[in-house]
């Protein structure tokens, strides 16, 4: 059974069909790309899949469980985690705490235990610290664990967002333009990291990206969106050669 | 408005400094008190000072940690003051030991206020920013006005409640008037004293620090920093907003109960929006999110106007206003923030050096 099944997903804002009839089937362990010109509706698809927007038509299932209409927090608990195009970190919290917020639902103790410092507080906090540091090590952020998230350089902020998303122990990871604003070296490094986390954490990854070197470098298959509808779909190198796709990207 | 401010984060190291400062202050004041060096005015102020500090610390949880403006603090305090005083009035004979009755009265006051906090929080916390401030302000005023028009009596037939006049209660002649409308509540045992008030303040501070430095506190701060991201990592925003709001209301209720046991008469008119705004001023000037700052600001800003009463009494409020402005600049002006950072860096580097030498 496929991990993610999206069927006829669509949303309209007023009279505008932002996304229309979007279909997608992701097998477990896939590294899938979603590309398209600006305003094509890529991020809207992410917002639909994470519950930020409620779809007007269609539905989507994760592991056979319907998630349409659920709240963002519940969708995350069901196993979808995401990063954001415009970085959304918890700015006044440290790097370590950002990841620990991600661990919130995985490692629990009650509010009362926290206030009265019961043994479960110390035990769980210690485990959380270890787990969070382990995650930060993967992204080479463990050195700056105590830095405020807002004081990190841009590239590291992007990495921290991915680390935070992975901390929620998802099955499916949605990355929204992870390479935006990165130089070629950083992009190469990021590609390695994405591949590594997919294998290491047993994830399925859906990635929106404009950087074609990243897309052709790591995505096995892609979908191209244009004006909210699917323009092409299939093996990455074949789709990128498709004249329709080239036209949509470069104009005539 | 709040989003532009930089939030200070209370951490564990910080908390022990605060505990130490509190204990030292308590010891000094207690020694002066026992030695009879304090004027009557200051003696009378000791309990209210603690009450204000508790109010400020608890409001800081909503304003500084959750990042939402609430102006309903006086309303919750009112609930706590009335329910706590009523509890003590009714059970004064049943529980003669002050040390059992009074803590119970404070807990009852706190729980009643927390229940109000949750009931009001459910609809109100859907709003954000200025709207939330306006609605909480309105709820605070509603609570105050309801308590100012309640008549409650007790006689052989049980309780009698009326919202109109005392004569509507239809009580027996030997009945006891418990709440007398705008005249309030009389005959509350004066159980409050400085030591108890300080202990409650100390507990409040510990709870506030522990709350912030826990899983729940992190979730609440994540909502403040970025609600959308917070939802995306599976945080139930409504739940954590309500928990924070209820905790704030709980301690406001405890403070109210402490306050009502300091005077034998209690009137709802004391809990007006001026009080809510005063507490918010303590929080903002003490540094939003800084628990120690809230305590210091509430103590200073309560003491200063009282100490100015003497010869320059005429200019009292003028000087007070200038102090407010200066505190605002020192706390939130760029120049002073940089200065403070420089100083703290210097101190911490010196500290580290000496540490290494010791090792």
mmCIF file of C-alpha atoms in Angstrom, chain B residues 16 48 60 124 191 194 235 243 268 335 351 358:
data_model
loop_
_atom_site.group_PDB
_atom_site.id
_atom_site.type_symbol
_atom_site.label_atom_id
_atom_site.label_comp_id
_atom_site.label_asym_id
_atom_site.label_seq_id
_atom_site.Cartn_x
_atom_site.Cartn_y
_atom_site.Cartn_z
ATOM 1 C CA UNK B 16 18.337 30.475 41.619
ATOM 2 C CA UNK B 48 0.134 44.402 49.464
ATOM 3 C CA UNK B 60 3.888 37.600 33.165
ATOM 4 C CA UNK B 124 -11.709 34.717 24.572
ATOM 5 C CA UNK B 191 -5.054 36.050 58.721
ATOM 6 C CA UNK B 194 4.174 39.314 55.898
ATOM 7 C CA UNK B 235 1.276 21.352 19.600
ATOM 8 C CA UNK B 243 -3.395 26.032 30.702
ATOM 9 C CA UNK B 268 -15.465 44.832 44.720
ATOM 10 C CA UNK B 335 21.370 51.856 23.886
ATOM 11 C CA UNK B 351 33.601 34.514 35.850
ATOM 12 C CA UNK B 358 40.311 27.257 40.163
#
